[in-house]
Tab-separated table of C-alpha atoms and ligand atoms in Angstrom:
chain	number	residue	atom	x	y	z
A	18	UNK	CA	99.448	99.236	59.704
A	19	UNK	CA	101.979	98.935	62.552
A	20	UNK	CA	99.959	101.473	64.574
A	21	UNK	CA	96.804	99.405	64.027
A	22	UNK	CA	98.538	96.210	65.162
A	23	UNK	CA	99.916	98.060	68.183
A	24	UNK	CA	96.444	99.315	69.106
A	25	UNK	CA	95.007	95.818	68.729
A	26	UNK	CA	97.747	94.358	70.945
A	27	UNK	CA	97.089	97.078	73.517
A	28	UNK	CA	93.346	96.305	73.516
A	29	UNK	CA	94.137	92.608	73.943
A	30	UNK	CA	96.357	93.327	76.960
A	31	UNK	CA	93.580	95.484	78.430
A	32	UNK	CA	91.180	92.590	77.901
A	33	UNK	CA	93.559	90.155	79.639
A	34	UNK	CA	94.011	92.560	82.541
A	35	UNK	CA	90.261	92.900	82.965
A	36	UNK	CA	89.813	89.114	82.868
A	37	UNK	CA	92.613	88.750	85.436
A	38	UNK	CA	90.922	91.321	87.711
A	39	UNK	CA	87.626	89.430	87.540
A	40	UNK	CA	89.455	86.199	88.266
A	41	UNK	CA	90.701	87.627	91.564
A	42	UNK	CA	87.245	87.207	93.139
A	43	UNK	CA	87.131	83.862	94.842
A	44	UNK	CA	85.491	82.310	97.899
A	45	UNK	CA	88.974	81.512	99.222
A	46	UNK	CA	90.365	85.043	98.780
A	47	UNK	CA	91.096	85.557	102.509
A	48	UNK	CA	92.089	81.978	103.303
A	49	UNK	CA	95.747	82.927	103.762
A	50	UNK	CA	95.562	86.655	104.516
A	51	UNK	CA	92.773	86.385	107.116
A	52	UNK	CA	91.629	82.795	107.647
A	53	UNK	CA	89.085	83.666	110.354
A	54	UNK	CA	87.528	86.597	108.471
A	55	UNK	CA	84.313	84.874	107.422
A	56	UNK	CA	83.738	83.141	110.761
A	57	UNK	CA	84.289	86.465	112.552
A	58	UNK	CA	81.772	88.197	110.274
A	59	UNK	CA	79.291	85.360	110.739
A	60	UNK	CA	79.463	85.661	114.516
A	61	UNK	CA	78.760	89.407	114.366
A	62	UNK	CA	75.890	88.974	111.928
A	63	UNK	CA	74.268	86.155	113.878
A	64	UNK	CA	74.371	88.114	117.086
A	65	UNK	CA	72.787	91.154	115.403
A	66	UNK	CA	69.953	89.069	113.927
A	67	UNK	CA	69.448	87.196	117.194
A	68	UNK	CA	68.543	90.495	118.855
A	69	UNK	CA	66.628	91.947	115.873
A	70	UNK	CA	65.223	89.371	113.492
A	71	UNK	CA	64.318	91.966	110.848
A	72	UNK	CA	68.021	92.738	110.512
A	73	UNK	CA	68.316	89.670	108.249
A	74	UNK	CA	66.062	91.400	105.716
A	75	UNK	CA	67.810	94.721	106.106
A	76	UNK	CA	71.262	93.236	105.440
A	77	UNK	CA	70.146	91.460	102.278
A	78	UNK	CA	68.643	94.716	101.022
A	79	UNK	CA	71.794	96.645	101.927
A	80	UNK	CA	73.849	94.423	99.602
A	81	UNK	CA	71.321	95.016	96.797
A	82	UNK	CA	71.363	98.785	97.300
A	83	UNK	CA	75.158	98.739	97.403
A	84	UNK	CA	75.591	96.697	94.219
A	85	UNK	CA	73.083	98.692	92.126
A	86	UNK	CA	74.923	101.980	92.696
A	87	UNK	CA	78.498	102.096	91.334
A	88	UNK	CA	78.752	98.314	91.839
A	89	UNK	CA	79.371	96.300	95.023
A	90	UNK	CA	81.927	98.683	96.477
A	91	UNK	CA	80.462	99.661	99.881
A	92	UNK	CA	79.714	103.151	98.520
A	93	UNK	CA	76.392	102.945	100.409
A	94	UNK	CA	78.251	103.029	103.736
A	95	UNK	CA	80.053	106.345	103.242
A	96	UNK	CA	78.874	109.296	105.322
A	97	UNK	CA	78.422	112.775	103.882
A	98	UNK	CA	81.553	114.979	103.774
A	99	UNK	CA	82.531	118.043	101.756
A	100	UNK	CA	83.681	115.726	98.954
A	101	UNK	CA	81.257	112.773	99.408
A	102	UNK	CA	77.569	112.829	98.518
A	103	UNK	CA	76.273	110.156	100.852
A	104	UNK	CA	73.919	107.586	99.334
A	105	UNK	CA	72.327	107.160	102.767
A	106	UNK	CA	70.087	110.150	102.020
A	107	UNK	CA	69.022	108.965	98.551
A	108	UNK	CA	65.260	108.431	98.061
A	109	UNK	CA	65.392	104.637	98.350
A	110	UNK	CA	67.662	104.667	101.403
A	111	UNK	CA	66.712	107.573	103.645
A	112	UNK	CA	64.751	106.471	106.735
A	113	UNK	CA	64.587	103.069	105.098
A	114	UNK	CA	67.917	101.264	104.614
A	115	UNK	CA	69.159	99.677	107.829
A	116	UNK	CA	72.147	97.730	109.085
A	117	UNK	CA	74.975	100.243	108.628
A	118	UNK	CA	76.088	99.764	112.245
A	119	UNK	CA	75.919	95.994	112.003
A	120	UNK	CA	78.400	96.079	109.110
A	121	UNK	CA	80.583	98.602	110.957
A	122	UNK	CA	80.624	96.356	114.051
A	123	UNK	CA	81.590	93.321	111.972
A	124	UNK	CA	84.346	95.419	110.374
A	125	UNK	CA	85.642	96.447	113.825
A	126	UNK	CA	85.868	92.785	114.837
A	127	UNK	CA	87.659	91.843	111.615
A	128	UNK	CA	90.077	94.784	111.925
A	129	UNK	CA	91.080	93.486	115.374
A	130	UNK	CA	92.364	90.253	113.850
A	131	UNK	CA	93.560	91.378	110.381
A	132	UNK	CA	93.903	95.147	110.112
A	133	UNK	CA	93.569	96.611	106.630
A	134	UNK	CA	92.844	93.318	104.860
A	135	UNK	CA	89.100	92.733	104.501
A	136	UNK	CA	86.971	95.180	102.496
A	137	UNK	CA	83.658	96.584	103.678
A	138	UNK	CA	82.186	95.556	100.307
A	139	UNK	CA	83.043	91.918	101.041
A	140	UNK	CA	81.658	92.204	104.572
A	141	UNK	CA	78.299	93.358	103.156
A	142	UNK	CA	78.271	90.432	100.696
A	143	UNK	CA	79.106	87.891	103.419
A	144	UNK	CA	76.572	89.490	105.789
A	145	UNK	CA	73.795	89.118	103.199
A	146	UNK	CA	74.621	85.433	102.727
A	147	UNK	CA	74.850	84.799	106.481
A	148	UNK	CA	71.558	86.629	106.986
A	149	UNK	CA	69.843	84.441	104.401
A	150	UNK	CA	71.223	81.248	105.936
A	151	UNK	CA	70.302	82.318	109.484
A	152	UNK	CA	66.603	82.746	108.704
A	153	UNK	CA	66.194	79.567	106.654
A	154	UNK	CA	67.258	80.783	103.232
A	155	UNK	CA	70.037	79.364	101.099
A	156	UNK	CA	73.695	79.516	101.967
A	157	UNK	CA	75.983	79.906	98.979
A	158	UNK	CA	79.688	80.433	98.275
A	159	UNK	CA	80.214	84.209	98.328
A	160	UNK	CA	83.052	85.281	96.062
A	161	UNK	CA	85.525	87.616	97.784
A	162	UNK	CA	88.203	90.102	96.863
A	163	UNK	CA	86.119	93.239	96.270
A	164	UNK	CA	87.667	96.544	97.209
A	165	UNK	CA	86.007	99.648	98.620
A	166	UNK	CA	85.206	102.803	96.710
A	167	UNK	CA	86.633	106.199	97.539
A	168	UNK	CA	83.469	107.860	96.241
A	169	UNK	CA	79.703	107.619	96.563
A	170	UNK	CA	76.876	109.099	94.532
A	171	UNK	CA	73.487	110.142	95.791
A	172	UNK	CA	72.604	111.228	92.256
A	173	UNK	CA	73.312	107.745	90.927
A	174	UNK	CA	71.461	106.132	93.835
A	175	UNK	CA	68.389	108.248	93.064
A	176	UNK	CA	68.628	107.317	89.399
A	177	UNK	CA	69.442	103.610	89.613
A	178	UNK	CA	67.559	102.088	92.541
A	179	UNK	CA	64.197	100.705	91.422
A	180	UNK	CA	61.049	102.258	92.909
A	181	UNK	CA	57.925	100.583	94.285
A	182	UNK	CA	55.629	102.173	91.662
A	183	UNK	CA	57.465	100.927	88.566
A	184	UNK	CA	55.958	98.644	85.934
A	185	UNK	CA	57.365	95.292	84.843
A	186	UNK	CA	59.110	96.512	81.681
A	187	UNK	CA	60.927	99.238	83.505
A	188	UNK	CA	62.033	96.885	86.308
A	189	UNK	CA	63.267	94.268	83.830
A	190	UNK	CA	65.245	96.905	81.985
A	191	UNK	CA	66.870	98.184	85.192
A	192	UNK	CA	68.050	94.687	86.091
A	193	UNK	CA	69.155	93.989	82.525
A	194	UNK	CA	71.377	97.061	82.631
A	195	UNK	CA	73.147	95.451	85.578
A	196	UNK	CA	73.609	92.146	83.756
A	197	UNK	CA	70.711	90.405	85.515
A	198	UNK	CA	67.892	88.589	83.729
A	199	UNK	CA	64.165	88.809	84.431
A	200	UNK	CA	64.486	85.405	86.095
A	201	UNK	CA	67.274	86.712	88.358
A	202	UNK	CA	65.043	89.674	89.196
A	203	UNK	CA	62.108	87.473	90.192
A	204	UNK	CA	64.357	85.244	92.316
A	205	UNK	CA	65.965	88.257	94.021
A	206	UNK	CA	62.587	89.913	94.622
A	207	UNK	CA	61.765	86.717	96.481
A	208	UNK	CA	63.767	88.207	99.351
A	209	UNK	CA	60.563	90.175	99.971
A	210	UNK	CA	59.685	86.958	101.808
A	211	UNK	CA	61.397	88.883	104.630
A	212	UNK	CA	61.113	92.317	106.123
A	213	UNK	CA	58.792	95.286	106.229
A	214	UNK	CA	57.606	98.185	104.100
A	215	UNK	CA	56.306	101.600	105.127
A	216	UNK	CA	52.716	102.647	104.515
A	217	UNK	CA	53.611	105.322	101.946
A	218	UNK	CA	55.127	102.650	99.691
A	219	UNK	CA	51.906	100.612	99.372
A	220	UNK	CA	49.139	103.187	100.020
A	221	UNK	CA	48.337	103.749	96.354
A	222	UNK	CA	48.103	100.002	95.835
A	223	UNK	CA	45.707	99.222	98.701
A	224	UNK	CA	43.376	102.173	97.948
A	225	UNK	CA	43.450	102.572	94.174
A	226	UNK	CA	44.487	99.379	92.436
A	227	UNK	CA	42.130	96.808	90.992
A	228	UNK	CA	44.506	93.815	90.969
A	229	UNK	CA	44.528	93.518	94.754
A	230	UNK	CA	42.704	90.975	96.919
A	231	UNK	CA	39.848	92.856	98.663
A	232	UNK	CA	40.309	91.270	102.097
A	233	UNK	CA	44.053	91.829	102.005
A	234	UNK	CA	43.641	95.488	101.000
A	235	UNK	CA	41.114	96.111	103.736
A	236	UNK	CA	43.366	94.553	106.402
A	237	UNK	CA	46.304	96.685	105.285
A	238	UNK	CA	44.152	99.856	105.245
A	239	UNK	CA	43.512	99.519	108.990
A	240	UNK	CA	47.054	100.589	109.817
A	241	UNK	CA	47.727	102.615	106.685
A	242	UNK	CA	45.117	105.397	106.372
A	243	UNK	CA	44.690	107.564	103.276
A	244	UNK	CA	46.508	110.362	105.056
A	245	UNK	CA	49.195	110.055	107.747
A	246	UNK	CA	51.009	107.097	109.348
A	247	UNK	CA	53.413	107.210	106.416
A	248	UNK	CA	56.080	105.195	108.164
A	249	UNK	CA	53.859	102.536	109.783
A	250	UNK	CA	55.208	99.144	108.823
A	251	UNK	CA	53.562	96.124	107.227
A	252	UNK	CA	55.205	92.796	106.356
A	253	UNK	CA	56.202	92.277	102.713
A	254	UNK	CA	55.224	88.609	103.111
A	255	UNK	CA	51.927	88.578	104.980
A	256	UNK	CA	52.224	84.933	106.071
A	257	UNK	CA	55.809	84.406	107.297
A	258	UNK	CA	57.794	87.689	107.291
A	259	UNK	CA	60.483	86.327	109.603
A	260	UNK	CA	61.502	83.273	107.683
A	261	UNK	CA	62.833	82.750	104.218
A	262	UNK	CA	60.361	80.643	102.247
A	263	UNK	CA	58.343	80.803	99.030
A	264	UNK	CA	55.119	82.205	100.497
A	265	UNK	CA	55.914	85.526	98.799
A	266	UNK	CA	55.229	83.893	95.427
A	267	UNK	CA	52.051	82.203	96.665
A	268	UNK	CA	50.861	85.625	97.881
A	269	UNK	CA	51.471	87.154	94.455
A	270	UNK	CA	49.316	84.469	92.825
A	271	UNK	CA	46.460	85.540	95.113
A	272	UNK	CA	46.910	89.263	94.358
A	273	UNK	CA	48.349	89.765	97.823
A	274	UNK	CA	51.614	91.398	96.804
A	275	UNK	CA	52.192	94.424	99.035
A	276	UNK	CA	54.051	96.699	96.614
A	277	UNK	CA	53.072	97.458	93.054
A	278	UNK	CA	56.587	96.288	92.093
A	279	UNK	CA	55.768	92.932	93.706
A	280	UNK	CA	52.396	92.390	92.042
A	281	UNK	CA	53.651	93.302	88.544
A	282	UNK	CA	55.716	90.107	88.675
A	283	UNK	CA	52.422	88.202	88.518
A	284	UNK	CA	49.923	90.256	86.585
A	285	UNK	CA	49.524	88.581	83.206
A	286	UNK	CA	53.046	89.420	82.022
A	287	UNK	CA	56.194	87.570	81.001
A	288	UNK	CA	57.281	86.691	84.559
A	289	UNK	CA	54.019	84.973	85.632
A	290	UNK	CA	55.408	81.544	84.790
A	291	UNK	CA	58.521	82.104	86.942
A	292	UNK	CA	56.409	83.198	89.936
A	293	UNK	CA	54.213	80.166	89.561
A	294	UNK	CA	57.250	77.866	89.222
A	295	UNK	CA	58.781	79.250	92.453
A	296	UNK	CA	55.447	78.948	94.253
A	297	UNK	CA	55.397	75.232	93.401
A	298	UNK	CA	59.095	74.511	93.823
A	299	UNK	CA	60.720	76.093	96.900
A	300	UNK	CA	63.998	74.216	96.310
A	301	UNK	CA	64.320	75.756	92.845
A	302	UNK	CA	63.600	79.215	94.258
A	303	UNK	CA	66.217	78.686	96.922
A	304	UNK	CA	68.944	77.578	94.512
A	305	UNK	CA	68.102	80.288	91.933
A	306	UNK	CA	68.148	82.890	94.717
A	307	UNK	CA	71.660	81.817	95.751
A	308	UNK	CA	72.902	81.930	92.136
A	309	UNK	CA	71.311	85.336	91.530
A	310	UNK	CA	72.859	86.756	94.716
A	311	UNK	CA	76.296	85.550	93.545
A	312	UNK	CA	75.652	87.171	90.153
A	313	UNK	CA	74.475	90.420	91.766
A	314	UNK	CA	77.646	90.371	93.885
A	315	UNK	CA	79.695	90.592	90.677
A	316	UNK	CA	78.303	93.951	89.556
A	317	UNK	CA	80.848	96.710	88.838
A	318	UNK	CA	83.681	95.433	90.969
A	319	UNK	CA	86.793	97.187	92.162
A	320	UNK	CA	89.575	94.605	92.369
A	321	UNK	CA	93.368	94.394	92.258
A	322	UNK	CA	94.752	97.792	93.141
A	323	UNK	CA	91.590	99.804	92.379
A	324	UNK	CA	89.846	101.500	95.274
A	325	UNK	CA	91.065	100.751	98.777
A	326	UNK	CA	90.461	98.671	101.900
A	327	UNK	CA	88.788	101.189	104.184
A	328	UNK	CA	89.811	101.198	107.834
A	329	UNK	CA	86.284	102.130	108.859
A	330	UNK	CA	83.347	101.578	106.559
A	331	UNK	CA	81.732	105.000	106.900
A	332	UNK	CA	84.705	107.028	105.646
A	333	UNK	CA	87.516	106.768	103.102
A	334	UNK	CA	91.062	106.352	104.437
B	428	HEM	C1	62.470	94.775	91.920
B	428	HEM	C2	62.651	95.961	92.417
B	428	HEM	C3	62.519	96.280	93.876
B	428	HEM	C4	61.809	97.279	94.422
B	428	HEM	C5	61.005	98.334	93.659
B	428	HEM	C6	61.944	97.185	95.855
B	428	HEM	C7	61.369	98.068	96.758
B	428	HEM	C8	61.371	97.902	98.123
B	428	HEM	C9	60.687	98.755	99.042
B	428	HEM	C10	59.855	99.980	98.668
B	428	HEM	C11	60.882	98.259	100.293
B	428	HEM	C12	60.329	98.817	101.588
B	428	HEM	C13	61.217	99.944	102.059
B	428	HEM	C14	60.580	100.807	103.127
B	428	HEM	O1	59.359	100.879	103.189
B	428	HEM	O2	61.340	101.433	103.908
B	428	HEM	C15	61.715	97.086	100.156
B	428	HEM	C16	62.140	96.313	101.200
B	428	HEM	C17	62.992	95.257	101.045
B	428	HEM	N1	63.630	94.864	99.881
B	428	HEM	FE1	63.155	95.442	98.029
B	428	HEM	N2	62.730	96.120	96.160
B	428	HEM	C18	63.119	95.538	94.982
B	428	HEM	C19	63.986	94.473	94.857
B	428	HEM	C20	64.661	93.916	95.899
B	428	HEM	C21	65.799	93.029	95.752
B	428	HEM	C22	66.423	92.641	94.419
B	428	HEM	C23	66.178	92.679	97.012
B	428	HEM	C24	67.302	91.793	97.467
B	428	HEM	C25	68.134	91.152	96.706
B	428	HEM	C26	65.276	93.321	97.934
B	428	HEM	C27	65.281	93.160	99.288
B	428	HEM	C28	64.419	93.793	100.156
B	428	HEM	C29	64.258	93.428	101.551
B	428	HEM	C30	64.894	92.235	102.224
B	428	HEM	C31	63.374	94.362	102.111
B	428	HEM	C32	62.938	94.470	103.582
B	428	HEM	C33	63.961	95.331	104.293
B	428	HEM	C34	63.733	95.555	105.781
B	428	HEM	O3	62.754	95.092	106.353
B	428	HEM	O4	64.574	96.271	106.371
B	428	HEM	N3	64.401	94.089	97.219
B	428	HEM	N4	62.010	96.901	98.817
């Protein structure tokens, strides 16, 4: 009896500790320890996007690919070593994920003013928000206080990042496993209003699918032949790939989604109504996108004394 009560008390303390750890994430986390952290990051991010507009897209995607593998812990930034399996060479990242240097440069600037204080995981989260705001998307209060991992996992990255050929059910289930709803998934996929995809990711769709607009498919085929040109780029949003708006959803309603994983969001299934709502109501898309990014930023956190604050983002201390 006493042992049972002891175990229950222990579990309760564990619960309180875990709640306390969660509570440590806050938009004001660095207000005393490094008051100019977020403005310093913003400056670095703005200057990177000013010289390469696509970088806005790449930074938003980097946060997604970080959070879906071991949580938002900057594991995606670690280089290969004898003890680290870099995620940079995972299927969804290799020759595809961009922006590692932009985060490292922001980190260098922040280290100059507050050495050892600001995590790389937080810098990625702030960079994604600043990128969104810079290109006309929502700004939102990023919660801070994440810590950096001392490990990475290519195996997990290969297993957990969604792929362009997946169907709706499988995509919904992947997001659900991370605590995100189908609505969150549709809002987050709306970041395909920005950026580019390589020919090999949409070839099957433009040659072999029936739910694709004929004119759109034929335009895309010009630069993406049946064989070769695998890495030739096409915009994910055919109308306005450089600004954050809701044209992505309008495209889907005309069967002009570039990836299979885009078009499945509007193909007679359970998410059709969300796509159509966002196509009619850009303000709702914008506010849901901000909320979903905040929620995604909460996945699998290291807080308190877990993990570390890396000195450079590409290697553990
Ligand atoms: C629903 C599942 C998703 C799949 C299957 C998927 C797949 C892809 C693929 C295949 C590309 C092109 C990569 C390349 O060709 O190199 C891409 C680009 C991109 N993805 Fe996703 N994505 C998904 C969800 C998301 C989410 C949730 C976000 C952000 C929160 C996101 C943000 C982006 C951005 C911004 C780009 C353009 C990147 C650039 O131009 O550098 N994606 N995605």
